[in-house]
PDB file of C-alpha atoms and ligand atoms in Angstrom:
ATOM      1  CA  MET A   1      -5.663   6.355  44.376  1.00 41.00           C
ATOM      2  CA  VAL A   2      -5.106  10.084  44.710  1.00 41.00           C
ATOM      3  CA  GLU A   3      -8.418  11.889  44.951  1.00 37.00           C
ATOM      4  CA  SER A   4      -7.642  15.346  43.664  1.00 36.00           C
ATOM      5  CA  ARG A   5      -7.057  15.722  39.969  1.00 37.00           C
ATOM      6  CA  PRO A   6      -3.369  15.665  39.102  1.00 44.00           C
ATOM      7  CA  ASN A   7      -1.961  19.005  38.014  1.00 45.00           C
ATOM      8  CA  THR A   8      -0.766  17.604  34.713  1.00 45.00           C
ATOM      9  CA  PRO A   9      -3.483  17.883  32.106  1.00 45.00           C
ATOM     10  CA  SER A  10      -2.580  15.645  29.199  1.00 46.00           C
ATOM     11  CA  SER A  11      -2.351  18.771  27.011  1.00 42.00           C
ATOM     12  CA  LEU A  12       0.868  19.563  28.881  1.00 46.00           C
ATOM     13  CA  ALA A  13       2.439  16.207  28.303  1.00 45.00           C
ATOM     14  CA  PRO A  14       3.325  15.516  24.680  1.00 47.00           C
ATOM     15  CA  LEU A  15       6.581  17.360  24.243  1.00 60.00           C
ATOM     16  CA  TYR A  16       8.062  13.992  23.456  1.00 70.00           C
ATOM     17  CA  GLU A  17       7.671  11.712  20.490  1.00 79.00           C
ATOM     18  CA  VAL A  18       5.399   8.773  21.144  1.00 89.00           C
ATOM     19  CA  PRO A  19       6.936   5.599  19.733  1.00 90.00           C
ATOM     20  CA  GLY A  20       4.811   3.246  17.659  1.00 83.00           C
ATOM     21  CA  GLY A  21       2.302   1.194  19.629  1.00 89.00           C
ATOM     22  CA  ALA A  22       2.746   3.185  22.840  1.00 95.00           C
ATOM     23  CA  ALA A  23       0.130   5.920  22.306  1.00 93.00           C
ATOM     24  CA  SER A  24      -2.472   4.591  24.713  1.00 94.00           C
ATOM     25  CA  LEU A  25       0.139   3.708  27.345  1.00 97.00           C
ATOM     26  CA  TYR A  26       1.663   7.209  27.151  1.00 96.00           C
ATOM     27  CA  GLU A  27      -1.835   8.762  27.422  1.00 94.00           C
ATOM     28  CA  THR A  28      -2.596   6.647  30.471  1.00 97.00           C
ATOM     29  CA  ILE A  29       0.674   7.667  32.094  1.00 97.00           C
ATOM     30  CA  ALA A  30       0.051  11.361  31.247  1.00 95.00           C
ATOM     31  CA  ASP A  31      -3.180  11.307  33.285  1.00 95.00           C
ATOM     32  CA  CYS A  32      -2.014   8.861  35.942  1.00 97.00           C
ATOM     33  CA  PRO A  33      -3.557   9.495  39.380  1.00 97.00           C
ATOM     34  CA  ARG A  34      -2.204   6.349  41.072  1.00 97.00           C
ATOM     35  CA  CYS A  35       0.117   7.805  43.701  1.00 97.00           C
ATOM     36  CA  PRO A  36       0.808  11.089  45.497  1.00 97.00           C
ATOM     37  CA  LEU A  37       3.451  12.133  42.948  1.00 98.00           C
ATOM     38  CA  ALA A  38       0.531  12.989  40.651  1.00 97.00           C
ATOM     39  CA  ARG A  39      -0.168  16.039  42.845  1.00 97.00           C
ATOM     40  CA  THR A  40       3.305  17.526  42.633  1.00 97.00           C
ATOM     41  CA  ARG A  41       4.564  16.710  39.137  1.00 97.00           C
ATOM     42  CA  THR A  42       4.610  19.194  36.283  1.00 96.00           C
ATOM     43  CA  ARG A  43       4.769  16.623  33.498  1.00 95.00           C
ATOM     44  CA  THR A  44       4.907  12.881  33.469  1.00 96.00           C
ATOM     45  CA  VAL A  45       8.104  11.406  32.025  1.00 97.00           C
ATOM     46  CA  PRO A  46       7.142   8.132  30.347  1.00 96.00           C
ATOM     47  CA  GLY A  47      10.346   7.411  28.420  1.00 97.00           C
ATOM     48  CA  SER A  48      12.199   8.226  25.224  1.00 96.00           C
ATOM     49  CA  GLY A  49      13.398   6.288  22.231  1.00 96.00           C
ATOM     50  CA  PRO A  50      12.019   3.773  19.773  1.00 95.00           C
ATOM     51  CA  LEU A  51       9.840   0.763  20.564  1.00 96.00           C
ATOM     52  CA  PRO A  52      10.587  -2.057  20.011  1.00 96.00           C
ATOM     53  CA  CYS A  53      14.254  -1.590  20.961  1.00 97.00           C
ATOM     54  CA  ASP A  54      17.079  -4.034  21.629  1.00 98.00           C
ATOM     55  CA  LEU A  55      18.606  -1.962  24.451  1.00 98.00           C
ATOM     56  CA  VAL A  56      16.606  -0.447  27.330  1.00 98.00           C
ATOM     57  CA  PHE A  57      17.906   1.655  30.233  1.00 98.00           C
ATOM     58  CA  VAL A  58      15.884   1.937  33.431  1.00 98.00           C
ATOM     59  CA  GLY A  59      16.775   4.802  35.776  1.00 98.00           C
ATOM     60  CA  GLU A  60      15.280   5.932  39.032  1.00 98.00           C
ATOM     61  CA  GLY A  61      12.920   8.867  38.549  1.00 98.00           C
ATOM     62  CA  PRO A  62      12.739  12.251  36.849  1.00 97.00           C
ATOM     63  CA  GLY A  63      14.584  15.236  38.293  1.00 96.00           C
ATOM     64  CA  GLN A  64      13.658  18.889  37.968  1.00 96.00           C
ATOM     65  CA  ARG A  65      14.649  19.345  34.325  1.00 95.00           C
ATOM     66  CA  GLU A  66      12.989  16.079  33.309  1.00 96.00           C
ATOM     67  CA  ASP A  67       9.787  17.161  35.110  1.00 96.00           C
ATOM     68  CA  GLU A  68       9.837  20.436  33.163  1.00 95.00           C
ATOM     69  CA  LEU A  69      10.393  18.821  29.770  1.00 94.00           C
ATOM     70  CA  GLY A  70       8.683  15.414  30.083  1.00 94.00           C
ATOM     71  CA  LEU A  71      11.867  13.655  28.909  1.00 96.00           C
ATOM     72  CA  PRO A  72      14.176  11.336  30.863  1.00 97.00           C
ATOM     73  CA  PHE A  73      17.843  12.077  31.569  1.00 97.00           C
ATOM     74  CA  VAL A  74      18.044  15.591  30.144  1.00 95.00           C
ATOM     75  CA  GLY A  75      20.147  17.052  32.963  1.00 93.00           C
ATOM     76  CA  ARG A  76      23.777  16.458  33.939  1.00 94.00           C
ATOM     77  CA  SER A  77      23.261  12.717  34.457  1.00 96.00           C
ATOM     78  CA  GLY A  78      21.843  12.621  30.952  1.00 97.00           C
ATOM     79  CA  GLN A  79      24.958  14.239  29.515  1.00 97.00           C
ATOM     80  CA  PHE A  80      27.094  11.540  31.076  1.00 98.00           C
ATOM     81  CA  LEU A  81      24.655   8.875  29.881  1.00 98.00           C
ATOM     82  CA  ASP A  82      25.082  10.252  26.342  1.00 97.00           C
ATOM     83  CA  GLU A  83      28.865  10.018  26.730  1.00 98.00           C
ATOM     84  CA  LEU A  84      28.575   6.404  27.903  1.00 98.00           C
ATOM     85  CA  LEU A  85      26.276   5.573  24.999  1.00 98.00           C
ATOM     86  CA  GLY A  86      28.773   7.149  22.597  1.00 98.00           C
ATOM     87  CA  SER A  87      31.511   4.937  24.040  1.00 98.00           C
ATOM     88  CA  ILE A  88      29.608   1.865  22.770  1.00 98.00           C
ATOM     89  CA  GLY A  89      28.571   3.418  19.454  1.00 98.00           C
ATOM     90  CA  ARG A  90      24.989   4.103  20.452  1.00 97.00           C
ATOM     91  CA  SER A  91      22.922   7.254  20.898  1.00 96.00           C
ATOM     92  CA  ARG A  92      19.631   8.304  22.455  1.00 95.00           C
ATOM     93  CA  GLN A  93      17.917   7.806  19.088  1.00 94.00           C
ATOM     94  CA  ASP A  94      18.513   4.066  19.146  1.00 95.00           C
ATOM     95  CA  VAL A  95      18.018   3.153  22.798  1.00 97.00           C
ATOM     96  CA  TYR A  96      14.901   3.271  24.960  1.00 97.00           C
ATOM     97  CA  VAL A  97      15.297   5.143  28.258  1.00 98.00           C
ATOM     98  CA  THR A  98      12.800   5.140  31.102  1.00 98.00           C
ATOM     99  CA  ASN A  99      12.596   5.179  34.903  1.00 98.00           C
ATOM    100  CA  VAL A 100      11.005   3.098  37.653  1.00 98.00           C
ATOM    101  CA  VAL A 101       8.793   6.078  38.506  1.00 98.00           C
ATOM    102  CA  LYS A 102       7.397   8.333  35.802  1.00 98.00           C
ATOM    103  CA  CYS A 103       6.841  11.423  37.985  1.00 98.00           C
ATOM    104  CA  ARG A 104       9.390  13.505  39.862  1.00 98.00           C
ATOM    105  CA  PRO A 105       9.720  12.791  43.580  1.00 98.00           C
ATOM    106  CA  PRO A 106       9.637  16.263  45.192  1.00 97.00           C
ATOM    107  CA  GLY A 107      13.074  17.684  45.925  1.00 95.00           C
ATOM    108  CA  ASN A 108      14.602  14.693  44.089  1.00 92.00           C
ATOM    109  CA  ARG A 109      14.080  12.473  47.126  1.00 97.00           C
ATOM    110  CA  ASP A 110      14.266   8.707  46.649  1.00 96.00           C
ATOM    111  CA  PRO A 111      11.083   7.125  45.299  1.00 97.00           C
ATOM    112  CA  GLU A 112       8.907   5.416  47.940  1.00 97.00           C
ATOM    113  CA  PRO A 113       7.940   1.742  47.599  1.00 97.00           C
ATOM    114  CA  VAL A 114       4.283   2.719  47.090  1.00 97.00           C
ATOM    115  CA  GLU A 115       5.292   4.988  44.182  1.00 98.00           C
ATOM    116  CA  ILE A 116       7.474   2.318  42.579  1.00 98.00           C
ATOM    117  CA  GLY A 117       4.624  -0.179  43.019  1.00 98.00           C
ATOM    118  CA  ALA A 118       2.098   2.188  41.420  1.00 98.00           C
ATOM    119  CA  CYS A 119       4.335   2.557  38.350  1.00 98.00           C
ATOM    120  CA  ARG A 120       5.375  -1.074  38.113  1.00 98.00           C
ATOM    121  CA  ASP A 121       2.984  -2.182  35.441  1.00 97.00           C
ATOM    122  CA  TYR A 122       3.866   0.810  33.245  1.00 98.00           C
ATOM    123  CA  LEU A 123       7.432  -0.506  33.184  1.00 98.00           C
ATOM    124  CA  ASP A 124       6.104  -4.017  32.487  1.00 98.00           C
ATOM    125  CA  GLN A 125       4.169  -2.683  29.510  1.00 98.00           C
ATOM    126  CA  GLN A 126       7.171  -0.742  28.226  1.00 98.00           C
ATOM    127  CA  LEU A 127       9.334  -3.855  28.415  1.00 98.00           C
ATOM    128  CA  ALA A 128       6.646  -5.852  26.614  1.00 97.00           C
ATOM    129  CA  LEU A 129       6.629  -3.254  23.816  1.00 97.00           C
ATOM    130  CA  ALA A 130      10.433  -2.991  23.706  1.00 97.00           C
ATOM    131  CA  ARG A 131      11.178  -6.739  23.715  1.00 97.00           C
ATOM    132  CA  PRO A 132      14.815  -5.844  24.508  1.00 98.00           C
ATOM    133  CA  THR A 133      17.809  -8.139  24.310  1.00 98.00           C
ATOM    134  CA  VAL A 134      19.514  -6.192  27.098  1.00 98.00           C
ATOM    135  CA  VAL A 135      18.103  -4.165  29.986  1.00 98.00           C
ATOM    136  CA  ALA A 136      20.640  -2.006  31.839  1.00 98.00           C
ATOM    137  CA  THR A 137      19.532  -0.798  35.257  1.00 98.00           C
ATOM    138  CA  LEU A 138      20.875   2.581  36.383  1.00 98.00           C
ATOM    139  CA  GLY A 139      21.055   2.835  40.163  1.00 97.00           C
ATOM    140  CA  ARG A 140      19.711   0.805  43.026  1.00 96.00           C
ATOM    141  CA  TYR A 141      15.948   1.326  42.575  1.00 97.00           C
ATOM    142  CA  SER A 142      15.811  -0.220  39.136  1.00 98.00           C
ATOM    143  CA  MET A 143      18.408  -2.811  40.160  1.00 98.00           C
ATOM    144  CA  ALA A 144      16.137  -3.908  43.029  1.00 97.00           C
ATOM    145  CA  ARG A 145      13.456  -4.980  40.612  1.00 97.00           C
ATOM    146  CA  TRP A 146      15.660  -7.799  39.263  1.00 98.00           C
ATOM    147  CA  PHE A 147      18.266  -8.123  42.017  1.00 98.00           C
ATOM    148  CA  PRO A 148      16.444  -7.544  45.314  1.00 97.00           C
ATOM    149  CA  GLY A 149      18.639  -7.408  48.390  1.00 97.00           C
ATOM    150  CA  GLU A 150      21.899  -7.222  46.407  1.00 98.00           C
ATOM    151  CA  ARG A 151      24.474  -4.457  46.567  1.00 97.00           C
ATOM    152  CA  ILE A 152      25.446  -2.469  43.513  1.00 97.00           C
ATOM    153  CA  SER A 153      29.097  -2.498  44.566  1.00 97.00           C
ATOM    154  CA  ASP A 154      29.028  -6.329  44.430  1.00 98.00           C
ATOM    155  CA  ILE A 155      27.117  -6.928  41.222  1.00 98.00           C
ATOM    156  CA  HIS A 156      27.567  -3.932  38.887  1.00 98.00           C
ATOM    157  CA  GLY A 157      28.552  -4.977  35.377  1.00 98.00           C
ATOM    158  CA  ARG A 158      27.587  -8.622  35.977  1.00 98.00           C
ATOM    159  CA  GLU A 159      24.714  -9.561  33.750  1.00 98.00           C
ATOM    160  CA  ARG A 160      22.182 -12.280  34.459  1.00 97.00           C
ATOM    161  CA  GLN A 161      19.480 -13.740  32.310  1.00 97.00           C
ATOM    162  CA  PHE A 162      15.817 -13.164  33.193  1.00 97.00           C
ATOM    163  CA  GLU A 163      13.056 -14.568  30.987  1.00 93.00           C
ATOM    164  CA  GLY A 164      15.353 -14.825  28.002  1.00 92.00           C
ATOM    165  CA  ARG A 165      16.907 -11.364  28.241  1.00 96.00           C
ATOM    166  CA  TRP A 166      20.087 -10.027  29.792  1.00 97.00           C
ATOM    167  CA  VAL A 167      19.767  -7.646  32.706  1.00 98.00           C
ATOM    168  CA  ILE A 168      22.967  -5.830  33.627  1.00 98.00           C
ATOM    169  CA  PRO A 169      23.115  -3.678  36.766  1.00 98.00           C
ATOM    170  CA  MET A 170      24.983  -0.381  36.489  1.00 98.00           C
ATOM    171  CA  TYR A 171      25.715   2.486  38.837  1.00 98.00           C
ATOM    172  CA  HIS A 172      23.525   5.549  38.359  1.00 98.00           C
ATOM    173  CA  PRO A 173      25.293   8.209  36.234  1.00 98.00           C
ATOM    174  CA  ALA A 174      24.711  10.722  39.070  1.00 97.00           C
ATOM    175  CA  ALA A 175      26.863   8.528  41.336  1.00 98.00           C
ATOM    176  CA  ALA A 176      29.732   8.913  38.878  1.00 97.00           C
ATOM    177  CA  LEU A 177      29.227  12.673  38.839  1.00 97.00           C
ATOM    178  CA  ARG A 178      29.589  12.672  42.630  1.00 97.00           C
ATOM    179  CA  ASN A 179      32.468  10.194  42.709  1.00 98.00           C
ATOM    180  CA  GLY A 180      34.746  10.596  39.705  1.00 97.00           C
ATOM    181  CA  SER A 181      36.380   7.183  40.164  1.00 97.00           C
ATOM    182  CA  LEU A 182      33.083   5.569  39.133  1.00 98.00           C
ATOM    183  CA  ARG A 183      33.309   7.075  35.658  1.00 98.00           C
ATOM    184  CA  ALA A 184      35.845   4.469  34.529  1.00 98.00           C
ATOM    185  CA  VAL A 185      33.872   1.731  36.301  1.00 98.00           C
ATOM    186  CA  MET A 186      30.725   2.730  34.416  1.00 98.00           C
ATOM    187  CA  LYS A 187      32.608   2.861  31.107  1.00 98.00           C
ATOM    188  CA  ALA A 188      33.925  -0.662  31.692  1.00 98.00           C
ATOM    189  CA  ASP A 189      30.438  -1.910  32.607  1.00 98.00           C
ATOM    190  CA  PHE A 190      28.963  -0.297  29.500  1.00 98.00           C
ATOM    191  CA  ALA A 191      31.642  -1.997  27.396  1.00 98.00           C
ATOM    192  CA  ARG A 192      29.957  -5.336  28.229  1.00 98.00           C
ATOM    193  CA  ILE A 193      26.767  -4.311  26.438  1.00 98.00           C
ATOM    194  CA  PRO A 194      27.866  -4.826  22.788  1.00 98.00           C
ATOM    195  CA  ASP A 195      29.010  -8.370  23.618  1.00 96.00           C
ATOM    196  CA  LEU A 196      25.646  -9.164  25.165  1.00 97.00           C
ATOM    197  CA  LEU A 197      23.785  -7.783  22.158  1.00 97.00           C
ATOM    198  CA  GLU A 198      26.090  -9.662  19.821  1.00 91.00           C
ATOM    199  CA  ALA A 199      25.849 -12.961  21.688  1.00 81.00           C
ATOM    200  CA  ALA A 200      22.076 -12.778  21.547  1.00 70.00           C
ATOM    201  CA  ALA A 201      22.064 -11.918  17.836  1.00 57.00           C
ATOM    202  CA  SER A 202      24.343 -14.783  16.760  1.00 54.00           C
TER     203      SER A 202
HETATM  204  N1  LIG B 301      17.867  10.442  37.018  1.00 92.59           N
HETATM  205  C1  LIG B 301      17.066   9.416  36.740  1.00 92.59           C
HETATM  206  O1  LIG B 301      17.137   8.359  37.369  1.00 92.59           O
HETATM  207  N2  LIG B 301      16.209   9.544  35.765  1.00 92.59           N
HETATM  208  C2  LIG B 301      16.103  10.643  35.041  1.00 92.59           C
HETATM  209  O2  LIG B 301      15.279  10.664  34.165  1.00 92.59           O
HETATM  210  C3  LIG B 301      16.972  11.703  35.344  1.00 92.59           C
HETATM  211  C4  LIG B 301      17.845  11.599  36.339  1.00 92.59           C
END
């Protein structure tokens, strides 16, 4: 536990819409003191989108813009995520988007295991509320939760079933912004999602 009070009073948090059934979880996250990121965040970034939701995306952690606004994927990675969603006929309004850590790691460094561990049950609770058919992981930190020890270059776009739902590992949109050849790879991986949703529905 972090001893000093986090610098995010809950009055700063609710810029976002709280989906049905998630009010107490979002309040708990807004005041979360569980790890050192509580000392450096501006706002917590619990997630966006409706709950329940058939399609959930799990990224890594908030960046600077997300920390300012309390919303996930609002920067350049978010723009590419929106483009990818559009390519499968979906939009932010009908998907749930969250991260493995709900507070910004300073300087956008990678999240530490202790920080991911502290946030783990928040993600569990979000998945319980979402009851998704498909979870798409964005980047290696969310991938590691379901596919520990595997390499994204080996398994991206190859779904597996976990507890009755599909989990499909994807590159992080920021990787495609750095390496343009991954844009087409990500588009092809996203194109699998409608089939997975359809297969589950029929
Ligand atoms: N990258 C992430 O992994 N999550 C965000 O919310 C923004 C950028």
